Amino acid sequence: MARGFRLIFATSLLLALLGLCRGSTIGVCYGRNADDLPTPDKVAQLVQLHKIKYLRIYDSNIQVLKAFANTGVQLMIGISNSDLLPFSQFQSNADTWLRNSILPYYPATKITHITVGAEVTESRNNASSMVVPAMKNVLTALRKAGLHKKIKVSSTHSLGILSRSFPPSAGAFNSSHAFFLKPMLEFLAENQSPFMVDIYPYYAYRDSPNNVSLDYALFESSSEVIDPNTGLLYTNMFDAQIDALYFALMALNFRTIKIMVTETGWPSKGSPKETAATPDNAQTYNTNLIRHVINDTGTPAKPGEDLDVYIFSLFNENRKPGLESERNWGLFYPDQTSVYNLDMTGKGAVSMTTETNVTSSNGTWCIASSTASEMDLQNALDWACGPGNVDCSAIQPSQPCFEPDNVVSHASFAFNSYYQQNGATDIACSFGGSGIKVNKNPSYDNCLYMTTGYVYILSQISYLIF
């Protein structure tokens, strides 16, 4: 009897420890505020191709939920601020939404979190008072369906919810939000749901470059910032902002609530005054972020603490208002080509400098023009892979450049190969107006675009062999 009890206890302890040792995760936000994005089924293929296992969407779009069925990708879905009123007023609205929008697709589509409202304190029509009632109604609907322990309910916040974030140990919530924060935090603690926050060191640097160094914002700092109250040393702004939230929670005696970063990232392009918005900086920030998170480094105040982080965003979104940077946070262009190289596992080579060291002699590549028709691109692709004598094996199924499987991507690879093989001249990139020269290496993942230097090396090898 005692032996059986010990076995049960040991098994339970092992399972508990396995849960505790789950490790930190990296996900990506799939925003859709654009009119030129690929269909959800194509996006699902892209996400799986790049080994993205966690995805945040901002609604419960049926086509998206269907597209990610049986993919193994875990989804965070959202209820928008505009829907908070009906969700907060009547339980039946939450019940109906769950029954019609979620249950038909679950568990084939792995939904793990529901965000109820997004950065409500930042919206013009502050809907803060509706958030907690809406969260409670959604949780009740999940409980009725037996899913309240499988799907966590929370709401996202901007860092503006803090009145003070430096030094981190002095982190404090804005007292003007106390009326809804206290019941929310009680809800999160009671249901073991995370405190969700959107963190952007980019904005801290952009808005105060005299006080925040670029290296500190990019995880590249060789110096340390000391918290005078705790003596803790900070080498990056991300950790400092996370710890400010931990200290703010602890000040209100909420010590068990975990933090989840539901948005962070760096733009690859901006307006003339946004000089830090570059592909190099975006790649550096996200690469260092991924490595920092995947290594389970934790923060100075919470060393080794798990932290789930979502990078914003999957695509550049051309309908977002505001400065140029707002439309350029994507890891991918709408044609599914990479804005810059990024290894989502945190294990591979990262440096864009390494990639761009292998350049063509004149620093240019040839890709398909975004203004060319699909028919023109297909005709030019057929010509390049036929009479043009381009080796197009790399864009065949199961080969490195087959995905994304579309004519723009395949034509770009073939156009560039022809261009480099034929002296990288203007006429070698014409393709009847379907080609365009660029000075940014279009290589991505294991798909390497040919360069003039590479062609020369191959010719020398061929000469030596034969």
Tab-separated table of C-alpha atoms in Angstrom:
chain	number	residue	atom	x	y	z
A	1	MET	CA	0.000	0.000	0.000
A	2	ALA	CA	2.798	2.392	1.076
A	3	ARG	CA	4.802	1.416	-2.023
A	4	GLY	CA	1.806	2.185	-4.251
A	5	PHE	CA	1.335	5.563	-2.578
A	6	ARG	CA	5.020	6.402	-3.058
A	7	LEU	CA	4.756	5.474	-6.745
A	8	ILE	CA	1.702	7.680	-7.223
A	9	PHE	CA	3.366	10.543	-5.354
A	10	ALA	CA	6.582	10.203	-7.376
A	11	THR	CA	4.633	10.156	-10.640
A	12	SER	CA	2.644	13.249	-9.622
A	13	LEU	CA	5.820	15.045	-8.615
A	14	LEU	CA	7.498	14.180	-11.916
A	15	LEU	CA	4.514	15.502	-13.892
A	16	ALA	CA	4.511	18.667	-11.815
A	17	LEU	CA	8.224	19.181	-12.411
A	18	LEU	CA	7.784	18.604	-16.130
A	19	GLY	CA	5.129	21.310	-16.129
A	20	LEU	CA	7.429	23.665	-14.248
A	21	CYS	CA	10.277	22.962	-16.694
A	22	ARG	CA	8.251	23.701	-19.788
A	23	GLY	CA	10.629	26.462	-20.817
A	24	SER	CA	10.125	29.814	-22.495
A	25	THR	CA	8.538	30.087	-25.929
A	26	ILE	CA	8.662	32.434	-28.915
A	27	GLY	CA	5.575	33.159	-30.987
A	28	VAL	CA	4.605	35.655	-33.692
A	29	CYS	CA	1.667	38.055	-34.044
A	30	TYR	CA	-0.381	37.594	-37.219
A	31	GLY	CA	-1.919	41.005	-37.805
A	32	ARG	CA	-4.088	41.430	-40.890
A	33	ASN	CA	-4.502	45.195	-41.268
A	34	ALA	CA	-3.547	45.054	-44.944
A	35	ASP	CA	-5.143	44.510	-48.337
A	36	ASP	CA	-2.361	42.494	-49.976
A	37	LEU	CA	-1.777	39.548	-47.623
A	38	PRO	CA	-1.756	35.884	-48.691
A	39	THR	CA	-4.751	33.706	-47.882
A	40	PRO	CA	-4.851	32.086	-44.413
A	41	ASP	CA	-4.074	28.633	-45.825
A	42	LYS	CA	-0.907	30.006	-47.447
A	43	VAL	CA	-0.028	31.723	-44.174
A	44	ALA	CA	-0.441	28.422	-42.330
A	45	GLN	CA	2.048	26.828	-44.738
A	46	LEU	CA	4.501	29.704	-44.255
A	47	VAL	CA	4.230	29.511	-40.463
A	48	GLN	CA	4.923	25.780	-40.453
A	49	LEU	CA	7.776	26.164	-42.933
A	50	HIS	CA	9.534	28.573	-40.583
A	51	LYS	CA	8.840	26.404	-37.528
A	52	ILE	CA	6.676	29.009	-35.813
A	53	LYS	CA	4.731	27.086	-33.174
A	54	TYR	CA	2.848	29.893	-31.419
A	55	LEU	CA	0.715	32.508	-33.157
A	56	ARG	CA	-1.392	35.407	-31.948
A	57	ILE	CA	-4.348	36.684	-33.947
A	58	TYR	CA	-6.497	39.634	-32.947
A	59	ASP	CA	-9.932	38.148	-33.551
A	60	SER	CA	-11.546	34.751	-34.095
A	61	ASN	CA	-11.677	34.794	-37.893
A	62	ILE	CA	-13.171	31.516	-39.074
A	63	GLN	CA	-10.949	31.203	-42.156
A	64	VAL	CA	-7.846	31.572	-40.010
A	65	LEU	CA	-9.077	29.048	-37.454
A	66	LYS	CA	-9.825	26.567	-40.240
A	67	ALA	CA	-6.441	27.128	-41.892
A	68	PHE	CA	-4.554	26.228	-38.725
A	69	ALA	CA	-6.511	23.065	-37.971
A	70	ASN	CA	-4.270	20.003	-37.489
A	71	THR	CA	-1.083	22.077	-37.893
A	72	GLY	CA	-0.013	21.822	-34.259
A	73	VAL	CA	0.398	25.615	-34.139
A	74	GLN	CA	-0.973	27.007	-30.872
A	75	LEU	CA	-3.223	30.046	-31.300
A	76	MET	CA	-3.966	33.009	-29.101
A	77	ILE	CA	-7.208	34.535	-30.301
A	78	GLY	CA	-8.798	37.862	-29.428
A	79	ILE	CA	-11.988	39.727	-28.665
A	80	SER	CA	-11.691	43.303	-29.930
A	81	ASN	CA	-12.336	46.440	-27.893
A	82	SER	CA	-15.403	47.144	-30.007
A	83	ASP	CA	-16.960	43.869	-28.809
A	84	LEU	CA	-16.356	44.445	-25.101
A	85	LEU	CA	-19.784	46.007	-24.478
A	86	PRO	CA	-21.915	43.024	-25.593
A	87	PHE	CA	-19.533	40.541	-23.968
A	88	SER	CA	-19.619	42.425	-20.671
A	89	GLN	CA	-23.385	42.952	-20.617
A	90	PHE	CA	-24.796	39.484	-21.223
A	91	GLN	CA	-23.485	36.002	-20.507
A	92	SER	CA	-25.499	34.720	-23.468
A	93	ASN	CA	-23.335	36.748	-25.874
A	94	ALA	CA	-20.167	35.039	-24.643
A	95	ASP	CA	-21.901	31.634	-24.752
A	96	THR	CA	-23.087	32.173	-28.325
A	97	TRP	CA	-19.670	33.370	-29.488
A	98	LEU	CA	-17.929	30.353	-27.998
A	99	ARG	CA	-20.508	27.959	-29.424
A	100	ASN	CA	-20.408	29.406	-32.955
A	101	SER	CA	-16.863	30.726	-33.351
A	102	ILE	CA	-14.660	28.448	-31.261
A	103	LEU	CA	-16.140	25.051	-30.452
A	104	PRO	CA	-16.634	23.959	-34.101
A	105	TYR	CA	-12.858	24.259	-34.668
A	106	TYR	CA	-11.481	23.137	-31.307
A	107	PRO	CA	-9.431	21.030	-30.577
A	108	ALA	CA	-8.340	20.492	-34.223
A	109	THR	CA	-7.222	24.116	-34.009
A	110	LYS	CA	-5.185	24.399	-30.809
A	111	ILE	CA	-6.464	27.503	-29.030
A	112	THR	CA	-4.604	28.211	-25.797
A	113	HIS	CA	-5.417	31.830	-24.880
A	114	ILE	CA	-8.197	34.357	-25.395
A	115	THR	CA	-7.380	38.058	-25.073
A	116	VAL	CA	-10.389	40.117	-24.019
A	117	GLY	CA	-9.676	43.634	-25.223
A	118	ALA	CA	-6.311	45.049	-26.256
A	119	GLU	CA	-4.491	47.981	-24.631
A	120	VAL	CA	-7.820	49.422	-23.501
A	121	THR	CA	-6.187	52.220	-21.524
A	122	GLU	CA	-4.629	53.514	-24.741
A	123	SER	CA	-7.833	53.584	-26.783
A	124	ARG	CA	-9.699	56.830	-27.296
A	125	ASN	CA	-12.946	55.369	-25.993
A	126	ASN	CA	-11.576	53.922	-22.783
A	127	ALA	CA	-13.452	50.664	-22.257
A	128	SER	CA	-11.560	49.644	-19.119
A	129	SER	CA	-14.683	49.176	-17.009
A	130	MET	CA	-15.991	46.529	-19.418
A	131	VAL	CA	-12.867	44.348	-19.516
A	132	VAL	CA	-13.189	42.333	-16.305
A	133	PRO	CA	-16.955	41.665	-16.662
A	134	ALA	CA	-16.299	40.494	-20.245
A	135	MET	CA	-13.403	38.290	-19.070
A	136	LYS	CA	-15.619	36.716	-16.410
A	137	ASN	CA	-18.355	35.969	-18.950
A	138	VAL	CA	-15.873	34.395	-21.376
A	139	LEU	CA	-14.433	32.263	-18.558
A	140	THR	CA	-17.926	31.163	-17.534
A	141	ALA	CA	-18.666	30.157	-21.132
A	142	LEU	CA	-15.420	28.150	-21.203
A	143	ARG	CA	-16.298	26.521	-17.871
A	144	LYS	CA	-19.663	25.404	-19.251
A	145	ALA	CA	-17.806	23.771	-22.154
A	146	GLY	CA	-15.230	22.190	-19.824
A	147	LEU	CA	-12.385	24.239	-21.340
A	148	HIS	CA	-11.636	26.704	-18.526
A	149	LYS	CA	-8.439	24.880	-17.562
A	150	LYS	CA	-7.231	24.441	-21.136
A	151	ILE	CA	-7.799	27.960	-22.478
A	152	LYS	CA	-6.551	30.917	-20.436
A	153	VAL	CA	-8.369	34.261	-20.426
A	154	SER	CA	-6.575	37.595	-20.059
A	155	SER	CA	-6.260	41.067	-21.611
A	156	THR	CA	-3.279	42.878	-23.121
A	157	HIS	CA	-1.760	46.164	-21.901
A	158	SER	CA	0.772	48.690	-23.087
A	159	LEU	CA	3.678	49.656	-20.850
A	160	GLY	CA	1.782	52.913	-20.378
A	161	ILE	CA	-0.169	51.125	-17.668
A	162	LEU	CA	2.829	51.914	-15.453
A	163	SER	CA	3.286	55.396	-14.013
A	164	ARG	CA	6.946	54.632	-13.374
A	165	SER	CA	9.308	52.054	-14.876
A	166	PHE	CA	12.784	53.292	-13.876
A	167	PRO	CA	14.565	52.153	-11.912
A	168	PRO	CA	12.817	48.772	-12.319
A	169	SER	CA	12.488	48.304	-8.548
A	170	ALA	CA	10.353	51.461	-8.435
A	171	GLY	CA	7.921	50.092	-11.026
A	172	ALA	CA	4.378	51.164	-10.188
A	173	PHE	CA	0.971	50.988	-11.859
A	174	ASN	CA	-0.743	54.211	-12.838
A	175	SER	CA	-3.183	54.979	-10.011
A	176	SER	CA	-5.787	56.219	-12.507
A	177	HIS	CA	-6.240	52.588	-13.643
A	178	ALA	CA	-6.679	51.183	-10.119
A	179	PHE	CA	-10.454	50.819	-10.441
A	180	PHE	CA	-10.134	48.078	-13.036
A	181	LEU	CA	-6.611	46.810	-12.357
A	182	LYS	CA	-7.288	45.400	-8.899
A	183	PRO	CA	-10.240	43.187	-9.955
A	184	MET	CA	-8.321	42.161	-13.084
A	185	LEU	CA	-5.249	41.118	-11.132
A	186	GLU	CA	-7.448	39.196	-8.709
A	187	PHE	CA	-9.026	37.421	-11.687
A	188	LEU	CA	-5.618	36.548	-13.161
A	189	ALA	CA	-4.249	35.254	-9.856
A	190	GLU	CA	-7.341	33.173	-9.134
A	191	ASN	CA	-7.341	31.560	-12.590
A	192	GLN	CA	-3.557	31.296	-13.065
A	193	SER	CA	-3.741	33.472	-16.156
A	194	PRO	CA	-0.779	35.612	-17.292
A	195	PHE	CA	-0.504	39.382	-17.161
A	196	MET	CA	-0.152	40.257	-20.845
A	197	VAL	CA	1.894	43.256	-21.920
A	198	ASP	CA	3.162	44.777	-25.174
A	199	ILE	CA	6.767	45.960	-24.799
A	200	TYR	CA	8.670	48.060	-27.327
A	201	PRO	CA	12.226	49.202	-26.494
A	202	TYR	CA	12.242	50.719	-29.993
A	203	TYR	CA	9.833	53.459	-28.927
A	204	ALA	CA	11.851	54.181	-25.778
A	205	TYR	CA	14.949	54.727	-27.919
A	206	ARG	CA	13.171	56.608	-30.709
A	207	ASP	CA	11.480	59.033	-28.332
A	208	SER	CA	14.447	59.542	-26.017
A	209	PRO	CA	17.737	58.785	-27.815
A	210	ASN	CA	19.693	61.008	-25.424
A	211	ASN	CA	18.659	58.883	-22.450
A	212	VAL	CA	18.525	55.421	-24.012
A	213	SER	CA	21.418	54.028	-26.037
A	214	LEU	CA	20.681	52.065	-29.199
A	215	ASP	CA	22.875	49.172	-28.029
A	216	TYR	CA	20.928	48.971	-24.754
A	217	ALA	CA	17.659	48.758	-26.694
A	218	LEU	CA	19.067	46.104	-29.086
A	219	PHE	CA	20.501	43.710	-26.433
A	220	GLU	CA	23.975	44.748	-27.635
A	221	SER	CA	25.178	46.849	-24.717
A	222	SER	CA	28.607	46.108	-23.262
A	223	SER	CA	27.903	48.281	-20.218
A	224	GLU	CA	25.405	47.817	-17.394
A	225	VAL	CA	22.694	49.947	-15.839
A	226	ILE	CA	22.503	49.519	-12.060
A	227	ASP	CA	19.244	49.672	-10.139
A	228	PRO	CA	20.282	51.790	-7.122
A	229	ASN	CA	17.650	50.208	-4.871
A	230	THR	CA	18.455	46.552	-5.506
A	231	GLY	CA	21.940	46.576	-6.989
A	232	LEU	CA	20.634	44.490	-9.903
A	233	LEU	CA	22.522	44.949	-13.169
A	234	TYR	CA	20.704	45.434	-16.480
A	235	THR	CA	22.314	45.041	-19.895
A	236	ASN	CA	19.148	45.591	-21.970
A	237	MET	CA	15.956	47.606	-21.795
A	238	PHE	CA	13.672	44.604	-22.361
A	239	ASP	CA	14.660	43.020	-19.039
A	240	ALA	CA	14.387	46.352	-17.239
A	241	GLN	CA	10.836	46.874	-18.503
A	242	ILE	CA	9.797	43.322	-17.596
A	243	ASP	CA	11.201	43.698	-14.085
A	244	ALA	CA	9.434	47.042	-13.646
A	245	LEU	CA	6.193	45.118	-14.161
A	246	TYR	CA	7.227	42.373	-11.725
A	247	PHE	CA	8.002	44.974	-9.065
A	248	ALA	CA	4.704	46.774	-9.754
A	249	LEU	CA	2.850	43.482	-9.270
A	250	MET	CA	4.777	42.676	-6.105
A	251	ALA	CA	4.012	46.136	-4.710
A	252	LEU	CA	0.319	45.194	-4.873
A	253	ASN	CA	1.118	41.779	-3.333
A	254	PHE	CA	0.488	39.815	-6.553
A	255	ARG	CA	3.576	37.623	-6.527
A	256	THR	CA	2.349	34.548	-8.385
A	257	ILE	CA	1.110	36.148	-11.629
A	258	LYS	CA	3.350	35.380	-14.591
A	259	ILE	CA	4.077	37.935	-17.287
A	260	MET	CA	3.558	37.177	-20.972
A	261	VAL	CA	4.862	39.550	-23.660
A	262	THR	CA	2.134	39.597	-26.290
A	263	GLU	CA	3.921	42.044	-28.603
A	264	THR	CA	7.492	43.183	-29.094
A	265	GLY	CA	9.679	43.786	-32.115
A	266	TRP	CA	11.518	46.351	-34.197
A	267	PRO	CA	10.541	48.034	-37.492
A	268	SER	CA	12.700	47.542	-40.587
A	269	LYS	CA	11.789	50.855	-42.196
A	270	GLY	CA	10.624	54.263	-41.015
A	271	SER	CA	10.152	57.899	-41.870
A	272	PRO	CA	13.290	60.053	-42.376
A	273	LYS	CA	13.413	60.911	-38.661
A	274	GLU	CA	13.125	57.248	-37.627
A	275	THR	CA	16.769	56.487	-38.333
A	276	ALA	CA	16.872	53.379	-36.119
A	277	ALA	CA	14.156	51.638	-38.158
A	278	THR	CA	16.383	49.528	-40.413
A	279	PRO	CA	16.541	45.851	-41.444
A	280	ASP	CA	19.873	45.456	-39.632
A	281	ASN	CA	18.476	46.761	-36.343
A	282	ALA	CA	15.258	44.777	-36.697
A	283	GLN	CA	17.228	41.605	-37.310
A	284	THR	CA	19.600	42.328	-34.425
A	285	TYR	CA	16.798	43.018	-31.950
A	286	ASN	CA	14.672	40.004	-32.839
A	287	THR	CA	17.631	37.635	-33.062
A	288	ASN	CA	18.981	38.674	-29.678
A	289	LEU	CA	15.472	38.586	-28.227
A	290	ILE	CA	14.901	35.025	-29.425
A	291	ARG	CA	18.217	33.814	-28.055
A	292	HIS	CA	17.631	35.604	-24.748
A	293	VAL	CA	14.202	34.029	-24.335
A	294	ILE	CA	14.993	30.526	-25.608
A	295	ASN	CA	17.996	30.281	-23.285
A	296	ASP	CA	15.620	30.702	-20.320
A	297	THR	CA	17.852	33.495	-19.068
A	298	GLY	CA	15.030	35.173	-17.195
A	299	THR	CA	15.587	38.708	-15.895
A	300	PRO	CA	17.827	40.079	-13.141
A	301	ALA	CA	14.900	40.101	-10.701
A	302	LYS	CA	13.576	36.724	-11.903
A	303	PRO	CA	16.570	34.686	-13.119
A	304	GLY	CA	15.592	31.514	-14.939
A	305	GLU	CA	11.897	32.498	-14.987
A	306	ASP	CA	9.935	31.233	-18.009
A	307	LEU	CA	8.792	34.010	-20.322
A	308	ASP	CA	6.551	33.545	-23.351
A	309	VAL	CA	7.084	36.240	-25.983
A	310	TYR	CA	5.308	37.090	-29.254
A	311	ILE	CA	7.159	39.009	-31.964
A	312	PHE	CA	5.219	41.672	-33.820
A	313	SER	CA	4.548	41.006	-36.625
A	314	LEU	CA	4.331	38.269	-39.241
A	315	PHE	CA	3.763	40.626	-42.194
A	316	ASN	CA	4.201	44.271	-43.078
A	317	GLU	CA	0.679	45.725	-42.912
A	318	ASN	CA	0.057	48.461	-45.465
A	319	ARG	CA	-3.205	49.785	-43.999
A	320	LYS	CA	-1.888	50.679	-40.559
A	321	PRO	CA	-2.081	54.434	-39.912
A	322	GLY	CA	0.685	56.612	-38.525
A	323	LEU	CA	4.379	56.966	-39.316
A	324	GLU	CA	6.072	54.834	-41.954
A	325	SER	CA	7.426	52.460	-39.295
A	326	GLU	CA	3.881	51.391	-38.368
A	327	ARG	CA	3.595	49.595	-41.705
A	328	ASN	CA	7.008	47.905	-41.497
A	329	TRP	CA	7.178	45.644	-38.445
A	330	GLY	CA	6.850	42.441	-40.464
A	331	LEU	CA	9.192	39.485	-40.668
A	332	PHE	CA	7.796	38.864	-44.157
A	333	TYR	CA	6.596	40.877	-47.104
A	334	PRO	CA	3.082	40.073	-48.325
A	335	ASP	CA	4.621	37.954	-51.115
A	336	GLN	CA	5.973	35.714	-48.304
A	337	THR	CA	9.634	36.562	-48.882
A	338	SER	CA	11.667	37.436	-45.784
A	339	VAL	CA	12.290	41.084	-44.919
A	340	TYR	CA	15.529	39.859	-43.313
A	341	ASN	CA	16.933	36.521	-42.213
A	342	LEU	CA	15.748	35.315	-38.827
A	343	ASP	CA	16.145	31.925	-37.183
A	344	MET	CA	13.088	31.333	-34.996
A	345	THR	CA	14.831	28.515	-33.103
A	346	GLY	CA	17.548	30.814	-31.768
A	347	LYS	CA	20.228	28.294	-32.723
A	348	GLY	CA	21.275	29.226	-36.242
A	349	ALA	CA	23.444	31.934	-37.699
A	350	VAL	CA	21.976	35.346	-37.459
A	351	SER	CA	24.124	38.123	-38.611
A	352	MET	CA	22.837	39.958	-41.626
A	353	THR	CA	26.408	41.179	-42.012
A	354	THR	CA	27.447	37.595	-42.632
A	355	GLU	CA	24.826	37.279	-45.344
A	356	THR	CA	25.662	40.548	-47.013
A	357	ASN	CA	29.366	39.784	-47.060
A	358	VAL	CA	28.531	37.392	-49.882
A	359	THR	CA	27.476	40.021	-52.374
A	360	SER	CA	27.588	40.305	-56.091
A	361	SER	CA	30.423	42.320	-57.569
A	362	ASN	CA	28.135	45.292	-58.094
A	363	GLY	CA	26.044	44.705	-54.940
A	364	THR	CA	22.783	44.039	-56.782
A	365	TRP	CA	20.326	41.215	-57.332
A	366	CYS	CA	17.436	40.809	-59.755
A	367	ILE	CA	13.946	39.836	-58.576
A	368	ALA	CA	10.399	39.822	-59.937
A	369	SER	CA	8.743	43.224	-60.126
A	370	SER	CA	5.720	43.661	-57.863
A	371	THR	CA	3.911	45.459	-60.705
A	372	ALA	CA	4.273	42.617	-63.228
A	373	SER	CA	1.242	40.464	-63.988
A	374	GLU	CA	1.228	36.813	-62.957
A	375	MET	CA	1.016	35.776	-66.614
A	376	ASP	CA	4.079	37.843	-67.558
A	377	LEU	CA	6.010	36.450	-64.622
A	378	GLN	CA	5.080	32.880	-65.501
A	379	ASN	CA	6.122	33.371	-69.143
A	380	ALA	CA	9.435	34.916	-68.071
A	381	LEU	CA	9.980	32.122	-65.533
A	382	ASP	CA	9.352	29.460	-68.189
A	383	TRP	CA	11.830	31.185	-70.490
A	384	ALA	CA	14.534	31.526	-67.811
A	385	CYS	CA	14.245	27.858	-66.812
A	386	GLY	CA	14.175	26.775	-70.479
A	387	PRO	CA	15.965	28.733	-73.226
A	388	GLY	CA	17.649	30.914	-70.577
A	389	ASN	CA	19.593	27.860	-69.300
A	390	VAL	CA	18.952	28.646	-65.635
A	391	ASP	CA	19.217	25.735	-63.186
A	392	CYS	CA	15.759	25.865	-61.591
A	393	SER	CA	16.072	22.698	-59.503
A	394	ALA	CA	16.125	24.761	-56.279
A	395	ILE	CA	12.513	25.880	-56.822
A	396	GLN	CA	11.158	22.366	-57.310
A	397	PRO	CA	9.081	20.627	-54.577
A	398	SER	CA	11.054	19.697	-51.415
A	399	GLN	CA	13.976	21.894	-52.496
A	400	PRO	CA	15.258	24.923	-50.495
A	401	CYS	CA	13.564	27.617	-52.598
A	402	PHE	CA	10.249	25.907	-53.375
A	403	GLU	CA	8.464	27.660	-50.494
A	404	PRO	CA	6.781	30.042	-50.653
A	405	ASP	CA	5.098	28.256	-53.557
A	406	ASN	CA	4.128	31.214	-55.740
A	407	VAL	CA	5.187	32.580	-59.100
A	408	VAL	CA	6.699	35.795	-57.643
A	409	SER	CA	9.089	33.870	-55.407
A	410	HIS	CA	10.027	31.291	-58.058
A	411	ALA	CA	10.480	33.952	-60.751
A	412	SER	CA	12.671	36.030	-58.427
A	413	PHE	CA	15.050	33.114	-57.892
A	414	ALA	CA	15.211	32.295	-61.615
A	415	PHE	CA	15.560	35.953	-62.687
A	416	ASN	CA	18.469	36.468	-60.309
A	417	SER	CA	20.249	33.323	-61.457
A	418	TYR	CA	20.015	34.445	-65.099
A	419	TYR	CA	21.076	37.976	-64.141
A	420	GLN	CA	24.200	36.833	-62.279
A	421	GLN	CA	25.157	34.284	-64.960
A	422	ASN	CA	25.000	36.952	-67.627
A	423	GLY	CA	27.230	39.606	-66.160
A	424	ALA	CA	24.691	41.359	-63.875
A	425	THR	CA	23.907	43.859	-66.635
A	426	ASP	CA	20.750	45.952	-66.868
A	427	ILE	CA	19.516	44.039	-69.903
A	428	ALA	CA	19.965	40.711	-68.050
A	429	CYS	CA	17.329	41.867	-65.561
A	430	SER	CA	14.754	43.215	-67.997
A	431	PHE	CA	12.569	40.146	-68.682
A	432	GLY	CA	10.254	42.356	-70.701
A	433	GLY	CA	9.831	44.724	-67.750
A	434	SER	CA	9.076	41.938	-65.270
A	435	GLY	CA	12.462	42.119	-63.516
A	436	ILE	CA	13.778	44.739	-61.155
A	437	LYS	CA	17.209	45.254	-59.592
A	438	VAL	CA	17.575	45.507	-55.802
A	439	ASN	CA	20.556	46.068	-53.526
A	440	LYS	CA	19.271	43.904	-50.656
A	441	ASN	CA	20.179	40.215	-50.675
A	442	PRO	CA	16.862	38.343	-51.152
A	443	SER	CA	18.240	35.071	-49.744
A	444	TYR	CA	16.207	33.523	-46.935
A	445	ASP	CA	16.585	30.504	-44.677
A	446	ASN	CA	18.358	27.830	-46.766
A	447	CYS	CA	17.443	29.465	-50.067
A	448	LEU	CA	20.588	31.243	-51.208
A	449	TYR	CA	20.396	33.595	-54.195
A	450	MET	CA	23.287	33.367	-56.621
A	451	THR	CA	25.886	36.134	-56.756
A	452	THR	CA	28.425	37.085	-59.394
A	453	GLY	CA	31.239	36.079	-57.071
A	454	TYR	CA	29.602	32.693	-56.568
A	455	VAL	CA	29.281	32.200	-60.320
A	456	TYR	CA	32.971	33.020	-60.747
A	457	ILE	CA	33.993	30.503	-58.060
A	458	LEU	CA	31.872	27.787	-59.704
A	459	SER	CA	33.471	28.498	-63.070
A	460	GLN	CA	36.966	28.195	-61.557
A	461	ILE	CA	36.065	24.923	-59.835
A	462	SER	CA	34.664	23.615	-63.115
A	463	TYR	CA	37.877	24.672	-64.900
A	464	LEU	CA	40.069	22.871	-62.352
A	465	ILE	CA	38.011	19.688	-62.482
A	466	PHE	CA	37.693	19.413	-66.227
